[in-house]
Amino acid sequence: MLQVDGLSVRYGAVEALQGVSFQARDGEVTAVLGANGAGKTTLLRALSGLVRCRAGSATLDGTGLIGRQPEAIVRMGVAHVPEGRGVIPELTVEENLRLGALVRLRRSERRDAIDGIYDVFAPLRARRRRPASSLSGGERQMLAIGRAIVAKPTLLLLDEPSLGLAPTVVAHTMELLRTLSGRDGLSIVLVEQNVRSALSVASWALVLNLGRIVVADRPERVNEDADLRRHFLGF
Amino acid sequence: MGLFLNTVLNGVSEGMVFAAIALGLVLVNRATGIVNFSQGAMGMMTTFVAYSLLSGGIGYWPAFVVALAAGFFLGAAVELIFIRPLQGKSPLNPVIVTIGLLVVLEGIAGSIWGVTSRGFPPAFSQRGLRIGSTRVAFSTFDLFIVAAVIVLMAVMIAVFRWTDVGLRMRGAAFSPEVARLLGVRVGRMFTLGWALAATAGALAGLLAAPISSFGPYYMDLNLVYGFTAAVLGGLLSPVGALVGGLVTGLCISLVGGYLGGNLEPLGALALLLAVLMARPQGLFGSAKARRI
């Protein structure tokens, strides 16, 4: 379980996050919603160690994350799929997956883990020797998520996985996230602009506005609240 | 015919030395995206280390190995001390630092060992090999140069393609932030890239010293030709560096053999211009990959 307390991040004079506190339970998808600039991406970057926090704490199953280097946080079982998916286009599909498996898995476990990803995402198996730059948007999404889960993390941070994808692919992705969290007990923090899709899989929803959590509630309640939607989510 | 053959053979062995320098430039450019103008001077320093050991009565091969190891540590130190603090700023800054380093290293070498040129022993005989009844301008040492540089290139390719550390290095070079998110210690990979590049530079220095007038400045012209070779090859590809080295070596040797030695640098310049106009990304580069 991820426990975040009073997390604050400042970029120069801008307070990007101000005292953000929440929990993300194992086996659940926690949706983080909000307009552009609300601090959603900053929250994920703070959790994975890419930006320095001014105050607050975050623990994963009791172990502190804040203040550690990204390389160390990955080793603790946090996988972060950044905005734009972070597939390395110059490397082949298989090399991308190998890179995901390198750090947390023993040499003998890597082959099976990568084959396991090909079982989930069959189109990747056929393109394993192709550079990732040759993949379609949907396939890149598969590769990004496959690379994130190949080393069996306990916390998955996803930054706008729906961006630029066809609606059927988005639906498919959300379904996959539901399966991953339900079946493997993975805790998923899902940052999304696509509010409806995110709420459809989430067990808990947070709405960020100007770096603060303004709403933390069950997804149905967020969906029903027309005022909230108009104010913070723009629909 | 004899002149032509000997000119070509001479071009091959010289070209391989340029290829070794180009391989070092490619390694640094792949790792940290900059051109290292001190690549030659670093090789000069480590060759002087070997020279001191040889003067002290140490055998050739122990001195050879120590020079390569010295290159490894010199490269790592330069990255950690001079290049790392400039990360995240304009890529021009570290490039200029490498130019400064070139001058400083040559100054240090001059003050320790003097600026006069001297001989440096080759690993093997420099007498031309006999083919039938004629002696050609290609010695056992030339053969060693060719073999050493081909092995260097093959090792580089094998490491990048088939080993975990090679995969980490490529990941770190192509997408540093993504690599960090996958747990790669990116800084260490950059240091390793510089260390390996300087090892290649140390090899280049040892190979070039017996066929140049060895002194603090003997790598300057070699660097210019090595740079030409690296750009011809696209600055990112090890095979490109090797082919670029060969083409540069042949071009210079033919210009020197038929038009006169003074025109050699001009020949390299003409070659560089011709390739940059026809294929700005180099013979082996992709258009997107070019950074300078």
Coordinates of C-alpha atoms in Angstrom, one line a residue:
Chain A
M1 CA 0.0 0.0 0.0
L2 CA 1.1 3.5 -0.8
Q3 CA 0.7 6.1 1.9
V4 CA 1.3 9.7 1.1
D5 CA 1.3 12.4 3.7
G6 CA 1.6 16.1 3.3
L7 CA 3.7 15.9 0.1
S8 CA 4.8 19.4 -1.2
V9 CA 6.8 20.3 -4.3
R10 CA 7.9 23.7 -5.4
Y11 CA 9.3 24.8 -8.7
G12 CA 10.9 28.1 -8.1
A13 CA 8.1 30.3 -6.8
V14 CA 5.4 27.9 -8.0
E15 CA 3.8 25.5 -5.4
A16 CA 3.3 22.5 -7.7
L17 CA 2.0 20.3 -4.8
Q18 CA 0.8 21.5 -1.4
G19 CA 0.3 19.0 1.3
V20 CA -1.0 16.2 -0.7
S21 CA -2.2 13.2 1.3
F22 CA -3.8 10.0 0.2
Q23 CA -3.6 6.2 0.2
A24 CA -3.5 3.8 -2.8
R25 CA -4.5 0.3 -1.7
D26 CA -3.2 -2.9 -3.2
G27 CA -5.4 -4.4 -5.8
E28 CA -7.1 -1.1 -6.6
V29 CA -6.8 1.6 -9.2
T30 CA -6.6 5.1 -7.7
A31 CA -7.5 7.7 -10.3
V32 CA -5.8 11.2 -10.1
L33 CA -7.8 13.7 -12.0
G34 CA -7.6 17.4 -12.6
A35 CA -6.9 20.1 -15.2
N36 CA -3.6 20.8 -16.9
G37 CA -1.1 22.2 -14.4
A38 CA -3.0 20.8 -11.4
G39 CA 0.1 18.8 -10.3
K40 CA -0.8 15.3 -11.5
T41 CA 2.4 14.6 -13.3
T42 CA 4.4 16.3 -10.5
L43 CA 2.8 13.9 -8.0
L44 CA 4.0 10.9 -10.0
R45 CA 7.5 12.4 -10.5
A46 CA 7.8 13.1 -6.8
L47 CA 6.8 9.5 -6.0
S48 CA 9.4 8.0 -8.4
G49 CA 12.1 10.4 -7.2
L50 CA 12.5 12.5 -10.4
V51 CA 11.6 15.7 -8.5
R52 CA 12.7 16.7 -5.1
C53 CA 10.1 17.2 -2.4
R54 CA 10.1 20.1 -0.1
A55 CA 8.1 18.4 2.6
G56 CA 6.0 15.4 3.4
S57 CA 6.4 11.7 3.2
A58 CA 5.4 8.7 1.0
T59 CA 5.8 5.1 2.1
L60 CA 5.3 1.9 0.1
D61 CA 4.4 -1.0 2.5
G62 CA 6.1 1.0 5.3
T63 CA 9.3 1.9 3.5
G64 CA 10.0 5.6 2.7
L65 CA 10.3 6.7 -0.9
I66 CA 11.0 10.4 -0.6
G67 CA 14.6 11.4 -0.7
R68 CA 15.7 8.3 -2.6
Q69 CA 17.1 8.3 -6.2
P70 CA 14.8 7.0 -8.9
E71 CA 17.1 4.0 -9.5
A72 CA 16.6 3.0 -5.8
I73 CA 12.8 3.5 -5.9
V74 CA 12.5 1.2 -9.0
R75 CA 14.3 -1.5 -7.0
M76 CA 11.7 -1.2 -4.3
G77 CA 9.0 -2.2 -6.8
V78 CA 7.7 1.1 -8.1
A79 CA 7.2 1.2 -11.9
H80 CA 6.5 4.6 -13.6
V81 CA 5.2 4.9 -17.1
P82 CA 5.8 8.5 -17.9
E83 CA 3.8 10.8 -20.1
G84 CA 4.2 9.9 -23.7
R85 CA 4.9 6.3 -22.6
G86 CA 8.7 6.4 -22.4
V87 CA 9.3 3.7 -24.9
I88 CA 12.9 4.0 -26.1
P89 CA 12.3 4.1 -29.9
E90 CA 15.9 3.3 -30.9
L91 CA 15.9 0.0 -29.0
T92 CA 14.0 -3.1 -30.2
V93 CA 10.8 -4.3 -28.5
E94 CA 12.7 -7.1 -26.8
E95 CA 15.5 -4.7 -25.7
N96 CA 12.9 -2.4 -24.1
L97 CA 11.5 -5.3 -22.2
R98 CA 14.9 -6.6 -21.2
L99 CA 15.7 -3.2 -19.9
G100 CA 12.6 -3.3 -17.8
A101 CA 13.5 -6.8 -16.5
L102 CA 17.2 -6.0 -15.8
V103 CA 17.1 -4.4 -12.4
R104 CA 14.7 -6.4 -10.3
L105 CA 14.9 -9.9 -11.8
R106 CA 17.7 -12.5 -11.7
R107 CA 19.2 -13.4 -15.0
S108 CA 17.4 -16.8 -14.9
E109 CA 14.0 -15.2 -14.3
R110 CA 14.1 -12.7 -17.1
R111 CA 13.4 -14.9 -20.1
D112 CA 10.2 -16.3 -18.5
A113 CA 9.1 -12.9 -17.4
I114 CA 9.5 -11.5 -20.9
D115 CA 7.7 -14.4 -22.5
G116 CA 4.9 -13.8 -20.0
I117 CA 4.6 -10.3 -21.4
Y118 CA 4.4 -11.7 -24.9
D119 CA 1.6 -14.0 -23.8
V120 CA -0.4 -11.0 -22.6
F121 CA 0.5 -8.8 -25.6
A122 CA 0.7 -11.1 -28.5
P123 CA 1.4 -8.4 -31.2
L124 CA 4.7 -7.6 -29.4
R125 CA 6.0 -11.1 -29.9
A126 CA 5.8 -10.8 -33.7
R127 CA 7.7 -7.5 -33.5
R128 CA 10.2 -8.4 -30.9
R129 CA 13.2 -7.7 -33.1
R130 CA 11.9 -4.5 -34.6
P131 CA 12.8 -1.1 -33.3
A132 CA 10.1 0.3 -31.0
S133 CA 9.9 3.3 -33.4
S134 CA 8.2 1.0 -35.9
L135 CA 5.2 0.3 -33.5
S136 CA 1.8 1.8 -33.7
G137 CA 0.5 4.0 -30.9
G138 CA -1.5 1.0 -29.4
E139 CA 1.5 -1.3 -29.6
R140 CA 3.7 1.3 -27.9
Q141 CA 1.2 1.4 -25.2
M142 CA 1.4 -2.4 -24.8
L143 CA 5.2 -2.2 -24.7
A144 CA 5.2 0.6 -22.2
I145 CA 2.9 -1.2 -19.8
G146 CA 4.5 -4.6 -20.5
R147 CA 7.9 -3.1 -19.7
A148 CA 6.6 -1.6 -16.5
I149 CA 5.0 -4.9 -15.2
V150 CA 7.7 -7.3 -16.5
A151 CA 9.6 -7.0 -13.2
K152 CA 6.4 -7.5 -11.1
P153 CA 6.2 -4.2 -9.3
T154 CA 4.0 -3.6 -6.3
L155 CA 3.1 0.0 -7.4
L156 CA 2.4 1.1 -10.9
L157 CA 2.3 4.8 -11.7
L158 CA 0.7 5.6 -15.1
D159 CA 0.8 9.1 -16.6
E160 CA -2.0 9.6 -19.1
P161 CA -2.0 6.2 -20.8
S162 CA -5.0 7.1 -22.9
L163 CA -3.3 10.1 -24.6
G164 CA -3.4 9.9 -28.4
L165 CA -5.0 6.4 -28.5
A166 CA -8.2 5.4 -30.3
P167 CA -11.2 4.9 -28.0
T168 CA -11.2 1.1 -28.5
V169 CA -7.6 0.9 -27.4
V170 CA -8.3 3.1 -24.4
A171 CA -11.1 0.8 -23.4
H172 CA -8.8 -2.2 -23.8
T173 CA -6.1 -0.5 -21.7
M174 CA -8.5 0.3 -18.9
E175 CA -9.7 -3.3 -18.9
L176 CA -6.2 -4.4 -18.7
L177 CA -5.5 -2.2 -15.7
R178 CA -8.5 -3.6 -13.9
T179 CA -7.2 -7.1 -14.5
L180 CA -3.7 -6.2 -13.4
S181 CA -4.8 -4.7 -10.1
G182 CA -7.5 -7.3 -9.4
R183 CA -5.5 -10.4 -10.3
D184 CA -2.0 -9.5 -9.2
G185 CA -2.9 -7.3 -6.3
L186 CA -1.0 -4.4 -7.9
S187 CA -1.6 -0.9 -6.6
I188 CA -2.1 1.4 -9.6
V189 CA -2.1 5.2 -9.5
L190 CA -3.6 6.4 -12.7
V191 CA -3.2 10.0 -13.8
E192 CA -5.7 10.8 -16.5
Q193 CA -7.3 13.6 -18.5
N194 CA -9.8 11.1 -19.8
V195 CA -12.0 11.3 -16.8
R196 CA -14.7 8.9 -17.8
S197 CA -12.3 6.1 -18.7
A198 CA -10.3 6.6 -15.5
L199 CA -13.4 6.6 -13.3
S200 CA -14.7 3.4 -15.0
V201 CA -11.8 1.4 -13.6
A202 CA -10.9 3.3 -10.4
S203 CA -11.9 2.3 -6.9
W204 CA -11.0 5.7 -5.5
A205 CA -10.7 9.1 -7.2
L206 CA -8.7 12.1 -6.3
V207 CA -9.2 15.5 -7.9
L208 CA -6.2 17.9 -7.8
N209 CA -6.5 21.6 -8.3
L210 CA -3.5 23.9 -8.2
G211 CA -1.5 21.4 -6.3
R212 CA -4.1 20.5 -3.6
I213 CA -6.5 17.6 -3.4
V214 CA -9.9 19.2 -3.5
V215 CA -11.9 16.0 -3.7
A216 CA -11.2 12.4 -2.6
D217 CA -14.2 10.2 -3.1
R218 CA -15.6 7.1 -4.7
P219 CA -15.7 7.3 -8.5
E220 CA -19.5 7.1 -8.8
R221 CA -19.8 10.1 -6.5
V222 CA -17.3 12.2 -8.6
N223 CA -19.2 11.2 -11.7
E224 CA -22.6 12.3 -10.2
D225 CA -21.4 15.6 -8.9
A226 CA -22.1 18.0 -11.8
D227 CA -20.7 21.0 -10.0
L228 CA -17.4 19.3 -9.3
R229 CA -17.1 18.1 -12.8
R230 CA -17.7 21.6 -14.2
H231 CA -15.4 23.3 -11.8
F232 CA -12.4 21.1 -11.9
L233 CA -12.7 18.6 -14.7
G234 CA -14.2 20.8 -17.4
F235 CA -17.2 18.7 -18.6
Chain B
M1 CA 51.7 -0.1 -59.8
G2 CA 54.2 -0.5 -56.9
L3 CA 53.6 3.0 -55.8
F4 CA 49.8 2.6 -55.9
L5 CA 49.9 -0.7 -53.9
N6 CA 52.2 0.8 -51.3
T7 CA 50.2 3.9 -51.0
V8 CA 47.0 1.9 -50.5
L9 CA 48.6 -0.3 -47.9
N10 CA 50.0 2.7 -46.1
G11 CA 46.5 4.2 -46.2
V12 CA 45.0 1.1 -44.6
S13 CA 47.2 1.0 -41.6
E14 CA 47.0 4.8 -41.1
G15 CA 43.2 4.6 -41.6
M16 CA 43.0 2.0 -38.8
V17 CA 44.6 4.4 -36.4
F18 CA 42.1 7.1 -37.4
A19 CA 39.4 4.5 -36.9
A20 CA 40.6 3.8 -33.3
I21 CA 40.3 7.5 -32.6
A22 CA 36.9 7.7 -34.3
L23 CA 35.7 4.7 -32.2
G24 CA 36.5 6.7 -29.0
L25 CA 34.7 9.8 -30.4
V26 CA 31.7 7.6 -31.2
L27 CA 31.7 6.1 -27.7
V28 CA 31.7 9.5 -26.0
N29 CA 29.1 10.9 -28.5
R30 CA 26.8 7.9 -27.9
A31 CA 27.2 8.1 -24.1
T32 CA 26.9 11.8 -23.6
G33 CA 26.1 13.4 -26.9
I34 CA 29.2 15.6 -27.2
V35 CA 32.3 15.6 -29.3
N36 CA 35.4 15.1 -27.2
F37 CA 38.2 17.2 -28.6
S38 CA 40.6 15.9 -26.0
Q39 CA 40.3 12.4 -27.3
G40 CA 43.7 12.6 -28.9
A41 CA 45.4 14.3 -26.1
M42 CA 44.2 11.7 -23.6
G43 CA 45.7 9.0 -25.8
M44 CA 48.9 11.1 -25.9
M45 CA 49.0 11.2 -22.1
T46 CA 48.6 7.5 -21.7
T47 CA 51.2 6.8 -24.4
F48 CA 53.6 8.9 -22.4
V49 CA 52.8 6.8 -19.4
A50 CA 53.8 3.7 -21.5
Y51 CA 56.9 5.7 -22.6
S52 CA 58.0 6.3 -19.1
L53 CA 57.6 2.7 -18.2
L54 CA 59.5 1.6 -21.3
S55 CA 62.3 4.0 -20.4
G56 CA 62.4 2.5 -16.9
G57 CA 63.0 -0.9 -18.4
I58 CA 59.5 -2.4 -18.2
G59 CA 58.6 -4.6 -21.1
Y60 CA 56.4 -3.5 -24.0
W61 CA 53.3 -5.6 -23.2
P62 CA 53.1 -4.7 -19.5
A63 CA 53.5 -1.0 -20.5
F64 CA 50.8 -1.5 -23.2
V65 CA 48.3 -2.9 -20.7
V66 CA 49.1 -0.2 -18.1
A67 CA 48.5 2.5 -20.7
L68 CA 45.1 1.0 -21.6
A69 CA 44.2 0.9 -17.9
A70 CA 45.4 4.4 -17.4
G71 CA 43.2 5.5 -20.3
F72 CA 40.2 3.8 -18.6
F73 CA 40.8 5.7 -15.4
L74 CA 41.6 9.0 -17.1
G75 CA 38.4 8.8 -19.1
A76 CA 36.3 8.1 -16.0
A77 CA 38.0 10.9 -14.1
V78 CA 37.5 13.4 -16.8
E79 CA 33.8 12.6 -17.0
L80 CA 33.3 12.8 -13.3
I81 CA 35.4 16.0 -12.7
F82 CA 34.8 18.1 -15.8
I83 CA 31.8 16.8 -17.7
R84 CA 29.3 15.7 -15.1
P85 CA 29.0 19.2 -13.4
L86 CA 28.1 20.7 -16.8
Q87 CA 25.2 18.3 -17.4
G88 CA 21.8 19.8 -18.2
K89 CA 23.4 23.1 -19.5
S90 CA 24.2 23.9 -23.1
P91 CA 25.9 21.0 -24.8
L92 CA 28.5 23.5 -26.1
N93 CA 29.9 24.0 -22.6
P94 CA 31.4 20.5 -22.2
V95 CA 32.7 20.6 -25.8
I96 CA 34.6 23.7 -25.0
V97 CA 35.9 22.2 -21.8
T98 CA 37.3 19.3 -23.9
I99 CA 39.2 21.8 -26.0
G100 CA 40.6 23.4 -22.9
L101 CA 41.5 19.9 -21.6
L102 CA 43.4 19.3 -24.9
V103 CA 45.5 22.3 -24.3
V104 CA 46.1 21.6 -20.6
L105 CA 47.1 17.9 -21.2
E106 CA 49.6 18.9 -23.9
G107 CA 51.0 21.5 -21.6
I108 CA 51.4 19.0 -18.8
A109 CA 53.0 16.5 -21.1
G110 CA 55.4 19.1 -22.4
S111 CA 56.4 20.2 -18.9
I112 CA 57.0 16.7 -17.7
W113 CA 58.6 15.0 -20.8
G114 CA 59.6 18.0 -22.9
V115 CA 58.2 19.2 -26.2
T116 CA 60.8 17.5 -28.6
S117 CA 59.7 14.6 -30.7
R118 CA 61.3 11.2 -30.1
G119 CA 60.9 7.6 -31.2
F120 CA 58.4 5.2 -29.7
P121 CA 58.9 1.5 -30.2
P122 CA 56.4 -0.5 -32.2
A123 CA 54.9 -3.8 -30.8
F124 CA 56.3 -5.7 -33.8
S125 CA 58.7 -5.2 -36.6
Q126 CA 58.1 -2.2 -38.9
R127 CA 60.0 -3.8 -41.8
G128 CA 57.8 -4.3 -44.8
L129 CA 56.5 -7.8 -45.4
R130 CA 57.9 -9.8 -48.4
I131 CA 55.3 -10.9 -50.9
G132 CA 57.0 -13.2 -53.4
S133 CA 60.2 -11.3 -54.3
T134 CA 59.0 -7.8 -53.5
R135 CA 58.9 -6.1 -50.2
V136 CA 55.6 -4.1 -49.7
A137 CA 55.0 -1.1 -47.4
F138 CA 53.1 -3.2 -45.0
S139 CA 54.8 -4.6 -41.8
T140 CA 53.9 -7.0 -39.1
F141 CA 53.2 -3.9 -37.0
D142 CA 50.7 -2.7 -39.6
L143 CA 49.1 -6.1 -39.5
F144 CA 48.9 -5.7 -35.7
I145 CA 47.3 -2.2 -36.1
V146 CA 44.6 -3.6 -38.4
A147 CA 43.9 -6.6 -36.1
A148 CA 43.8 -4.5 -32.9
V149 CA 41.3 -2.0 -34.3
I150 CA 39.1 -4.6 -35.8
V151 CA 39.0 -6.4 -32.5
L152 CA 38.3 -3.1 -30.7
M153 CA 35.3 -2.5 -33.0
A154 CA 34.0 -6.1 -32.7
V155 CA 34.2 -5.9 -28.9
M156 CA 32.4 -2.6 -28.9
I157 CA 29.6 -3.9 -31.1
A158 CA 29.3 -7.2 -29.1
V159 CA 29.2 -5.3 -25.8
F160 CA 26.5 -2.9 -27.0
R161 CA 24.4 -5.6 -28.7
W162 CA 24.6 -8.6 -26.4
T163 CA 25.5 -7.6 -22.9
D164 CA 23.3 -6.2 -20.1
V165 CA 25.8 -3.4 -19.5
G166 CA 25.7 -2.5 -23.2
L167 CA 21.9 -2.4 -23.1
R168 CA 22.1 -0.1 -20.0
M169 CA 24.5 2.1 -21.8
R170 CA 22.4 2.4 -24.9
G171 CA 19.2 3.0 -22.8
A172 CA 21.0 5.7 -20.8
A173 CA 22.3 7.4 -23.9
F174 CA 19.0 7.4 -25.9
S175 CA 16.7 8.3 -23.0
P176 CA 18.4 9.1 -19.7
E177 CA 15.2 9.8 -17.8
V178 CA 13.4 6.7 -19.0
A179 CA 16.5 4.7 -18.2
R180 CA 16.5 6.0 -14.7
L181 CA 12.9 5.1 -14.3
L182 CA 13.9 1.5 -15.3
G183 CA 16.5 1.5 -12.6
V184 CA 19.6 2.2 -14.7
R185 CA 22.3 4.2 -12.9
V186 CA 22.7 6.6 -15.8
G187 CA 25.6 8.6 -14.4
R188 CA 27.6 5.4 -14.0
M189 CA 26.9 4.5 -17.6
F190 CA 28.1 7.9 -18.8
T191 CA 31.3 7.5 -16.8
L192 CA 31.8 4.0 -18.2
G193 CA 31.3 5.4 -21.8
W194 CA 34.0 7.9 -21.2
A195 CA 36.3 5.3 -19.6
L196 CA 35.9 3.0 -22.6
A197 CA 36.4 5.8 -25.1
A198 CA 39.6 6.8 -23.4
T199 CA 40.8 3.2 -23.4
A200 CA 40.2 3.2 -27.2
G201 CA 42.1 6.5 -27.3
A202 CA 45.0 4.9 -25.4
L203 CA 45.1 2.1 -27.9
A204 CA 45.1 4.7 -30.7
G205 CA 47.9 6.6 -29.1
L206 CA 50.0 3.4 -28.8
L207 CA 49.4 2.5 -32.4
A208 CA 50.0 6.0 -33.7
A209 CA 53.2 6.8 -31.8
P210 CA 55.6 4.6 -33.8
I211 CA 54.3 5.9 -37.1
S212 CA 54.2 9.6 -36.1
S213 CA 56.8 11.8 -34.6
F214 CA 56.0 11.1 -30.9
G215 CA 55.7 14.1 -28.6
P216 CA 53.1 16.1 -26.8
Y217 CA 51.4 17.2 -30.1
Y218 CA 51.6 14.1 -32.2
M219 CA 47.9 13.3 -31.7
D220 CA 46.7 16.7 -33.0
L221 CA 46.7 15.9 -36.6
N222 CA 45.6 12.3 -35.9
L223 CA 42.6 13.8 -34.1
V224 CA 41.7 15.9 -37.1
Y225 CA 41.8 12.8 -39.3
G226 CA 40.0 10.7 -36.6
F227 CA 37.3 13.3 -36.4
T228 CA 37.0 13.3 -40.2
A229 CA 36.6 9.5 -39.9
A230 CA 34.0 9.7 -37.2
V231 CA 31.9 12.3 -39.0
L232 CA 32.1 10.2 -42.2
G233 CA 30.8 7.3 -40.2
G234 CA 28.0 9.3 -38.7
L235 CA 29.5 9.8 -35.2
L236 CA 27.3 7.1 -33.7
S237 CA 28.2 3.9 -35.5
P238 CA 31.2 1.7 -34.6
V239 CA 31.2 0.2 -38.1
G240 CA 30.9 3.7 -39.5
A241 CA 33.9 4.7 -37.6
L242 CA 36.0 1.9 -39.0
V243 CA 34.9 2.5 -42.6
G244 CA 35.3 6.2 -42.1
G245 CA 38.8 5.6 -40.8
L246 CA 39.7 3.5 -43.8
V247 CA 38.3 6.0 -46.3
T248 CA 40.1 8.8 -44.6
G249 CA 43.3 6.9 -44.5
L250 CA 43.2 5.9 -48.1
C251 CA 42.3 9.4 -49.2
I252 CA 45.1 11.0 -47.2
S253 CA 47.6 8.4 -48.4
L254 CA 46.7 8.8 -52.0
V255 CA 46.8 12.6 -51.8
G256 CA 50.1 12.3 -50.0
G257 CA 51.5 9.7 -52.4
Y258 CA 50.5 11.4 -55.7
L259 CA 50.1 15.1 -54.9
G260 CA 52.6 15.6 -52.1
G261 CA 52.5 15.3 -48.3
N262 CA 51.7 18.9 -47.6
L263 CA 48.3 18.5 -49.2
E264 CA 47.2 15.7 -46.9
P265 CA 45.2 17.8 -44.4
L266 CA 43.6 19.6 -47.4
G267 CA 42.6 16.2 -48.8
A268 CA 40.9 15.3 -45.5
L269 CA 39.1 18.6 -45.5
A270 CA 37.9 18.1 -49.1
L271 CA 36.7 14.6 -48.2
L272 CA 34.8 15.9 -45.2
L273 CA 33.2 18.6 -47.2
A274 CA 32.2 16.3 -50.0
V275 CA 30.6 13.8 -47.6
L276 CA 28.8 16.5 -45.5
M277 CA 27.4 18.0 -48.7
A278 CA 26.2 14.6 -50.1
R279 CA 25.2 12.9 -46.9
P280 CA 25.1 15.4 -44.0
Q281 CA 24.2 12.6 -41.5
G282 CA 27.4 10.7 -42.5
L283 CA 27.7 7.4 -44.4
F284 CA 26.2 5.3 -41.6
G285 CA 24.1 7.8 -39.6
S286 CA 20.4 8.4 -39.7
A287 CA 19.4 11.9 -40.3
K288 CA 17.7 12.2 -36.9
A289 CA 20.7 11.0 -35.0
R290 CA 23.1 13.9 -36.0
R291 CA 23.8 16.3 -33.2
I292 CA 26.6 18.5 -34.3

